[in-house]
PDB file of C-alpha atoms in Angstrom:
ATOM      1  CA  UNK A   1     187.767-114.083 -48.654  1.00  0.00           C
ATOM      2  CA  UNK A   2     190.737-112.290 -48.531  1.00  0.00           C
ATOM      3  CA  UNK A   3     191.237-112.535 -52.224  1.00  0.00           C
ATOM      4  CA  UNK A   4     187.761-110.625 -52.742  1.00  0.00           C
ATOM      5  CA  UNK A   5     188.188-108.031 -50.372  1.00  0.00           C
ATOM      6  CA  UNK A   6     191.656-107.098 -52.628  1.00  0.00           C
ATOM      7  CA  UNK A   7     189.551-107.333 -55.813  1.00  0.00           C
ATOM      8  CA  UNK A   8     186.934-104.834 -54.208  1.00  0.00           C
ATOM      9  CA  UNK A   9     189.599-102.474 -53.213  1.00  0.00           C
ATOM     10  CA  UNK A  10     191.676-102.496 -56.538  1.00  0.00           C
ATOM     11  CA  UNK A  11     188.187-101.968 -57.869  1.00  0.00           C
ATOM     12  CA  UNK A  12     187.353 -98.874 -55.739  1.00  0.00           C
ATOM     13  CA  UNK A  13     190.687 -97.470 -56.217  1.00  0.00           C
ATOM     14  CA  UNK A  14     190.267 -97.736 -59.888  1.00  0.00           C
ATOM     15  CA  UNK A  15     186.858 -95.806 -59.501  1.00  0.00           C
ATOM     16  CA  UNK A  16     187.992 -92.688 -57.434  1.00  0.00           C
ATOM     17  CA  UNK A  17     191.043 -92.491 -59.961  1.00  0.00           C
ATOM     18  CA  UNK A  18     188.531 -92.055 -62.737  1.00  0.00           C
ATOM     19  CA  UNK A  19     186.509 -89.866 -60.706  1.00  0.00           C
ATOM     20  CA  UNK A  20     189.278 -87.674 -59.692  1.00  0.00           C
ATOM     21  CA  UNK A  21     190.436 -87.454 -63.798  1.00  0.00           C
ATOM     22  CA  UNK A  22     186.735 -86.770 -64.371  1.00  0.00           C
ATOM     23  CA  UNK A  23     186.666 -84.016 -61.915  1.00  0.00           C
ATOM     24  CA  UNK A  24     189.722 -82.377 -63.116  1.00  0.00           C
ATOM     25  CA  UNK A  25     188.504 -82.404 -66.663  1.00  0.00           C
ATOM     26  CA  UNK A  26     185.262 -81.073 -65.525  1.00  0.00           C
ATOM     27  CA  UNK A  27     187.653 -77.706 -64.242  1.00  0.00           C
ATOM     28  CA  UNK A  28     188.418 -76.747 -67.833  1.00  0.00           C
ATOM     29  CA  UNK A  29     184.584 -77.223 -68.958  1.00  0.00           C
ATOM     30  CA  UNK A  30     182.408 -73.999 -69.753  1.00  0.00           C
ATOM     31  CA  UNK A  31     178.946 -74.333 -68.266  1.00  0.00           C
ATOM     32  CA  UNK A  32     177.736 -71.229 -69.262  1.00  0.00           C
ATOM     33  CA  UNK A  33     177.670 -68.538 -71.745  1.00  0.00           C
ATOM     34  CA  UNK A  34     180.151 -65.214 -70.580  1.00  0.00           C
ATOM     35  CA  UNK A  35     180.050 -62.041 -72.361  1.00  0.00           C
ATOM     36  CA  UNK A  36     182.924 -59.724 -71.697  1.00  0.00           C
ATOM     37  CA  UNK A  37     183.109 -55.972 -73.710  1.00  0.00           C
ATOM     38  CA  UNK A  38     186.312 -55.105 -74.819  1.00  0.00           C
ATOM     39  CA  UNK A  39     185.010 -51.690 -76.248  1.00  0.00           C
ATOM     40  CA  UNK A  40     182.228 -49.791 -75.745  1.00  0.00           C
ATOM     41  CA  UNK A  41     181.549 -46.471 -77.742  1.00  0.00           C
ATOM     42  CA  UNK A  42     180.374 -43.547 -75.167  1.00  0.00           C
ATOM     43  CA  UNK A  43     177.076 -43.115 -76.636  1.00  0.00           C
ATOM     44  CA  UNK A  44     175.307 -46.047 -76.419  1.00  0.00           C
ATOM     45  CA  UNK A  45     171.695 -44.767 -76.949  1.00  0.00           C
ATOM     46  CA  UNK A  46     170.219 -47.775 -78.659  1.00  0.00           C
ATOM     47  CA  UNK A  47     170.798 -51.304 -77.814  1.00  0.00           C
ATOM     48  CA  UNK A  48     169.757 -54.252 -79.711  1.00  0.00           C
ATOM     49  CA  UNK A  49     166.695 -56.153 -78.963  1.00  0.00           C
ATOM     50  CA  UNK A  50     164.920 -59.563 -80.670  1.00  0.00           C
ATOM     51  CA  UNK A  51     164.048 -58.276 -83.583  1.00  0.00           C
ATOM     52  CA  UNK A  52     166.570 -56.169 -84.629  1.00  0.00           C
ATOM     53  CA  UNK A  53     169.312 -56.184 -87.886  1.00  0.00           C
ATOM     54  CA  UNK A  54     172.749 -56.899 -87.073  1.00  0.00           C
ATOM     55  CA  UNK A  55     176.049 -56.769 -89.202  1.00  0.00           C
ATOM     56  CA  UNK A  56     178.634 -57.751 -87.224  1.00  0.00           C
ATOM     57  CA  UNK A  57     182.695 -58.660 -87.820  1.00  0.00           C
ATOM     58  CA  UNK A  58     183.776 -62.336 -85.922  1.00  0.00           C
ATOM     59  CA  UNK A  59     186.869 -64.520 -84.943  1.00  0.00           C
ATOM     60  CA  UNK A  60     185.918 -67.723 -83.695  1.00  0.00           C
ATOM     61  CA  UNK A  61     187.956 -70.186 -81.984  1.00  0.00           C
ATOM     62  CA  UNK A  62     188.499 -73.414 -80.139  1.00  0.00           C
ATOM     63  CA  UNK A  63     188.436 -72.429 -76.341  1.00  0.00           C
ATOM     64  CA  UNK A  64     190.726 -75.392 -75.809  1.00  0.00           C
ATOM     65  CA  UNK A  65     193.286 -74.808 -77.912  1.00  0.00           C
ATOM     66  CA  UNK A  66     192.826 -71.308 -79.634  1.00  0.00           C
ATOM     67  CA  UNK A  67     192.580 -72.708 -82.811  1.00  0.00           C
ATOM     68  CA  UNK A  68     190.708 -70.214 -85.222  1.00  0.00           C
ATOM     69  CA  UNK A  69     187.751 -72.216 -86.983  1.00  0.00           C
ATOM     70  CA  UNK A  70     185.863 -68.866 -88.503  1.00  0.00           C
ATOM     71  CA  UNK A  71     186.355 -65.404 -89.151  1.00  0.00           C
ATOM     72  CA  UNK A  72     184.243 -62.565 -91.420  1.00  0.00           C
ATOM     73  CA  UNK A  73     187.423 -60.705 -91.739  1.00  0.00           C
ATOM     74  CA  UNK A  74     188.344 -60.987 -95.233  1.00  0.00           C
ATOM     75  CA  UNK A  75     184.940 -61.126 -96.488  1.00  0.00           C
ATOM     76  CA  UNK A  76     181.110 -58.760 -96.171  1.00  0.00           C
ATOM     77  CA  UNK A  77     180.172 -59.062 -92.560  1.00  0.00           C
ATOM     78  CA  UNK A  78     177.873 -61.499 -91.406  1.00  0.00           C
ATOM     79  CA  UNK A  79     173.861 -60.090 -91.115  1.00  0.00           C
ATOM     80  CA  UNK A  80     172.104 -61.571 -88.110  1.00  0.00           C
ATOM     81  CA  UNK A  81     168.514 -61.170 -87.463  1.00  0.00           C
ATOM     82  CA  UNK A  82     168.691 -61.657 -83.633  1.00  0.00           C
ATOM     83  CA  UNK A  83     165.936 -64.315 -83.237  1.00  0.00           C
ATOM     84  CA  UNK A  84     166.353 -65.913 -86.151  1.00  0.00           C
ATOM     85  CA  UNK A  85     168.216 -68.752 -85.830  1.00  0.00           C
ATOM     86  CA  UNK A  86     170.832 -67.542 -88.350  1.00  0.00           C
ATOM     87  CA  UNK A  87     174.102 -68.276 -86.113  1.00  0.00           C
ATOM     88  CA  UNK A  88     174.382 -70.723 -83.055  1.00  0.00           C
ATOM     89  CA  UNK A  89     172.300 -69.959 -79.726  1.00  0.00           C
ATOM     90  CA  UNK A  90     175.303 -69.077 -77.921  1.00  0.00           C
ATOM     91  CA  UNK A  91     176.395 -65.955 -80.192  1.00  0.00           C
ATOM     92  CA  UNK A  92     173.174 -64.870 -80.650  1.00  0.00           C
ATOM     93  CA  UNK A  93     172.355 -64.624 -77.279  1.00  0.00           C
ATOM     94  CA  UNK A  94     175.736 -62.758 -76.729  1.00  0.00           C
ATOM     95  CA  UNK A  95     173.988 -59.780 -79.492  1.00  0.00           C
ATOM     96  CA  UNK A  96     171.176 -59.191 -77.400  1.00  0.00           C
ATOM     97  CA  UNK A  97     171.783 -56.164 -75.822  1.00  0.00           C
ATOM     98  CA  UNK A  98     174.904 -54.153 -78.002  1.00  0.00           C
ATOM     99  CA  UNK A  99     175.018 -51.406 -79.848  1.00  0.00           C
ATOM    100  CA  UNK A 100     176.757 -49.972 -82.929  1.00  0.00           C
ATOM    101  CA  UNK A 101     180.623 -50.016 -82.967  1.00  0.00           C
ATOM    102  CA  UNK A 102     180.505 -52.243 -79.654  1.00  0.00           C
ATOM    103  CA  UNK A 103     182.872 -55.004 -79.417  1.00  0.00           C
ATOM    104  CA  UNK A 104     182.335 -58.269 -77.421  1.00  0.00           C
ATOM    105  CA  UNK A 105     184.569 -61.557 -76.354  1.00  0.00           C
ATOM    106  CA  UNK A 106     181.977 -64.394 -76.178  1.00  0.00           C
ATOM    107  CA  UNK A 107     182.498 -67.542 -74.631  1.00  0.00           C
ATOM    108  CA  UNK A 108     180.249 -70.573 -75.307  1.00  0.00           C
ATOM    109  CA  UNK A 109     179.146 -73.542 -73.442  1.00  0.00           C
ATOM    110  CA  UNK A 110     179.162 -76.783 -76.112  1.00  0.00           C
ATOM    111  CA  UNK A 111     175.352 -77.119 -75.460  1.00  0.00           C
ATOM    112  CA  UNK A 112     174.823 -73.275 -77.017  1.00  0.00           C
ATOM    113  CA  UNK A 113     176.890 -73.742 -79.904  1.00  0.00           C
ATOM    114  CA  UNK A 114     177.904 -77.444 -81.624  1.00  0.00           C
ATOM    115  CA  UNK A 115     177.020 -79.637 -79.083  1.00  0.00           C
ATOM    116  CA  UNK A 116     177.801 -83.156 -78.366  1.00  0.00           C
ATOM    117  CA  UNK A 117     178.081 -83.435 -82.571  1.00  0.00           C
ATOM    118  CA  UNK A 118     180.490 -81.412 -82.531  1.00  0.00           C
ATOM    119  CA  UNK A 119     180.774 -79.847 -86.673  1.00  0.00           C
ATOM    120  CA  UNK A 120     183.461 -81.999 -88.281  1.00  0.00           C
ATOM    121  CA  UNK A 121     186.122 -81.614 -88.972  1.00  0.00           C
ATOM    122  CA  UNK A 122     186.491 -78.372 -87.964  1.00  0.00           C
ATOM    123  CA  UNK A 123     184.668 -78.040 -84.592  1.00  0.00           C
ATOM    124  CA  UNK A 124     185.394 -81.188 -82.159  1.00  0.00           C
ATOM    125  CA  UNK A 125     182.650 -82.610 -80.051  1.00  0.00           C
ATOM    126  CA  UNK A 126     181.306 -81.087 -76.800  1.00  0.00           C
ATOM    127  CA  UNK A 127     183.718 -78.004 -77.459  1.00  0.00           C
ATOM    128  CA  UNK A 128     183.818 -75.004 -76.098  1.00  0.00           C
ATOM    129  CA  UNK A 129     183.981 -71.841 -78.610  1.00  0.00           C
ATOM    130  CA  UNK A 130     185.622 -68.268 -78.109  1.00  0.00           C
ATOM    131  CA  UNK A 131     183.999 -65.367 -80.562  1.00  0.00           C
ATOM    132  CA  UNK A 132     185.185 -61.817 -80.731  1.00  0.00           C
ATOM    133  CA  UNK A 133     182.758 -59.857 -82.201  1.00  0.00           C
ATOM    134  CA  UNK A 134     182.516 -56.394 -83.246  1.00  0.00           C
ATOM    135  CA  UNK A 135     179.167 -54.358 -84.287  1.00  0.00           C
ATOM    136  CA  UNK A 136     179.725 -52.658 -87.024  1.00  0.00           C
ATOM    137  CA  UNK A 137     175.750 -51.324 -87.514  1.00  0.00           C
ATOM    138  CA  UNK A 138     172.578 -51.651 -85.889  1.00  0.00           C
ATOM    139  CA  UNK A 139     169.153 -51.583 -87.514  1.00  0.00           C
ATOM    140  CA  UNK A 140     166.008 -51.435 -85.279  1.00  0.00           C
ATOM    141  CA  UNK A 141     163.126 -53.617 -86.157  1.00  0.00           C
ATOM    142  CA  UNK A 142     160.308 -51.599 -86.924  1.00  0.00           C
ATOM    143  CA  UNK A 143     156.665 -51.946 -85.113  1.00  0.00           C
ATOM    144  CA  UNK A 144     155.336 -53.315 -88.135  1.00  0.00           C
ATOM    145  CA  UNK A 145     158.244 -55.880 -87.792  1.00  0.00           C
ATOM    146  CA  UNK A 146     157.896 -56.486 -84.185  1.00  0.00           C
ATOM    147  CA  UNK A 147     154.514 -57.288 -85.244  1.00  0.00           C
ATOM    148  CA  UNK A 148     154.929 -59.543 -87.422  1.00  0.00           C
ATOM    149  CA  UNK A 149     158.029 -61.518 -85.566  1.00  0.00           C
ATOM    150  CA  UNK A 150     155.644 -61.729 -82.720  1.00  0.00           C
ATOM    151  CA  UNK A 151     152.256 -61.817 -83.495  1.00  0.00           C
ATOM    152  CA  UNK A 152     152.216 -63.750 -86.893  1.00  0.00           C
ATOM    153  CA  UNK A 153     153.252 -66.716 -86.031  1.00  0.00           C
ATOM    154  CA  UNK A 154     150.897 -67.291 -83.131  1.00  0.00           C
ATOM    155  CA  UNK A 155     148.043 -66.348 -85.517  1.00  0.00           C
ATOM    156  CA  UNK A 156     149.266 -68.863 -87.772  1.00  0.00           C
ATOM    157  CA  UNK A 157     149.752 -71.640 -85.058  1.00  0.00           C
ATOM    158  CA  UNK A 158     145.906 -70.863 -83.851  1.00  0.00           C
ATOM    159  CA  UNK A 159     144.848 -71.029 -87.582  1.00  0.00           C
ATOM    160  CA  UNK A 160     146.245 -74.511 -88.100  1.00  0.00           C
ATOM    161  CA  UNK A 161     144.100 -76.432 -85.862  1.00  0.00           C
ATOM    162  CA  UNK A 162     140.828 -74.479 -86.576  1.00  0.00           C
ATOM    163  CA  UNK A 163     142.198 -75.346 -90.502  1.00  0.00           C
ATOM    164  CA  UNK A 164     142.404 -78.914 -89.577  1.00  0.00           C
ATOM    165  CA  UNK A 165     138.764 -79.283 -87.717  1.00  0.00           C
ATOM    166  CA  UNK A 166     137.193 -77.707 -90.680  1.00  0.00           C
ATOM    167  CA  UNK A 167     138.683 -79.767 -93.137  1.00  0.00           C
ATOM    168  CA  UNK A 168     137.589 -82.830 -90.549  1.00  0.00           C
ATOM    169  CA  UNK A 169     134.637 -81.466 -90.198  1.00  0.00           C
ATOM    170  CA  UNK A 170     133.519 -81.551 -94.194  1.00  0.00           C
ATOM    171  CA  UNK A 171     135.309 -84.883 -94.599  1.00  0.00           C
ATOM    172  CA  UNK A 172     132.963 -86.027 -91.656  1.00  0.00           C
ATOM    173  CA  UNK A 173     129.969 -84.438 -93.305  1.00  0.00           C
ATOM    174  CA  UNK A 174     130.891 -85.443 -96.669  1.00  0.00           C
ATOM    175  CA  UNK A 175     131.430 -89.374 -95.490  1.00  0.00           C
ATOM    176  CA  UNK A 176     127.847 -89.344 -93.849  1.00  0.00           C
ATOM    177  CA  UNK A 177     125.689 -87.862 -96.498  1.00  0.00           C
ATOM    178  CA  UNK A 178     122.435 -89.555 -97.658  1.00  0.00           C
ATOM    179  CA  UNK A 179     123.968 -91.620-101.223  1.00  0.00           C
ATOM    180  CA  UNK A 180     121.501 -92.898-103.390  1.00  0.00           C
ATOM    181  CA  UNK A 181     121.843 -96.484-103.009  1.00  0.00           C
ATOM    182  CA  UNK A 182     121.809 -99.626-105.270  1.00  0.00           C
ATOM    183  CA  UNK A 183     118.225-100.472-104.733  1.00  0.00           C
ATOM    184  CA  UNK A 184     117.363 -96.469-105.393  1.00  0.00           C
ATOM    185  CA  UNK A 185     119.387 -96.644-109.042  1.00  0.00           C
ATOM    186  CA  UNK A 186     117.699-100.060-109.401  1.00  0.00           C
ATOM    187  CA  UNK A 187     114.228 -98.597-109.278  1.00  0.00           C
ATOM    188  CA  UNK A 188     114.844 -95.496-111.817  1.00  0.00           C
ATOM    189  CA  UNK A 189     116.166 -98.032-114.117  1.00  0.00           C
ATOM    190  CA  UNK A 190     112.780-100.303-114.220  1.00  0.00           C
ATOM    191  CA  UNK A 191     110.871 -97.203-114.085  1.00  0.00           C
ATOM    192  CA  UNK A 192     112.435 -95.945-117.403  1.00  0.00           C
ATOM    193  CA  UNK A 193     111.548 -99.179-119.203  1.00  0.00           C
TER     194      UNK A 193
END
């Protein structure tokens, strides 16, 4: 008996160590996405919206250990189309709202940027990402844009299903329609002789 009762409590030692380390590693994890300004020009009459034409400058890095895994430096800047999909969630959501010449620190929860996949080898799993970004212009989406970014593509997801029930609909009537049958082709034969 006494023997068990020491098993159990090694075992529930062991288990509030590991929750303890799992705690304190849970202290250095980024739940959500933090958007600090470093500069901010003093007009700032347009801000961008979904929509809108982005070139923007970026450093990104490791959170954890700084270690620089991207940067549009040395090369064009990077064109976003905020809604898009054309960087990770986490950045993109960090554009929303900036304007021209603004410059942001970003910080990324794993689930907004690489996720549990992580991007080998560069980007680790589940980490944590640091972008400083700079605005270097701003192009507004048109109302003809907006338009089409918003309204197209529920048009087209109401046109697919009435697409569908047509084409259902003709196959249906096309699968019940009066065929001549054997007996029918049978008679016009005798007939002709």
């Amino acid at each position: 008996m006494k023997a068990k009762t020491g098993v159990i409590l090694v075992l529930f030692a062991a288990f509030v160590n590991v929750a303890a380390q799992d705690a304190e590693a849970g202290q250095n994890v980024v739940e959500e996405l933090f958007v600090e300004t470093l500069v901010k020009p003093e007009t700032c009459s347009i801000m961008s919206e979904t929509g809108d034409t982005l070139e923007i400058h970026y450093t990104g890095k490791l959170l954890a250990d700084g270690k620089v895994i991207d940067s549009s430096l040395s090369r064009d800047p990077l064109v976003v189309v905020l809604g898009k999909r054309t960087v990770i969630p986490g950045l993109e959501q960090s554009l929303v709202g900036v304007c021209e010449g603004q410059k942001i620190k970003t910080t990324i929860p794993p689930h907004l940027a690489y996720g549990k996949r992580g991007y080998p080898p560069t980007i680790p799993a589940d980490a944590a990402l640091e972008f400083e970004v700079e605005v270097m212009s701003l192009i507004q989406a048109t109302p003809w844009q907006k338009i089409v970014n918003d309204v197209f593509p529920l048009v087209c997801l109401g046109l697919v299903p009435t697409l569908l029930g047509m084409v259902g609909l003709y196959l249906y009537n096309k699968a019940n329609a009066q065929r001549p049958g054997k007996k029918k082709a049978k008679d016009k034969k005798s007939k002709k002789k």
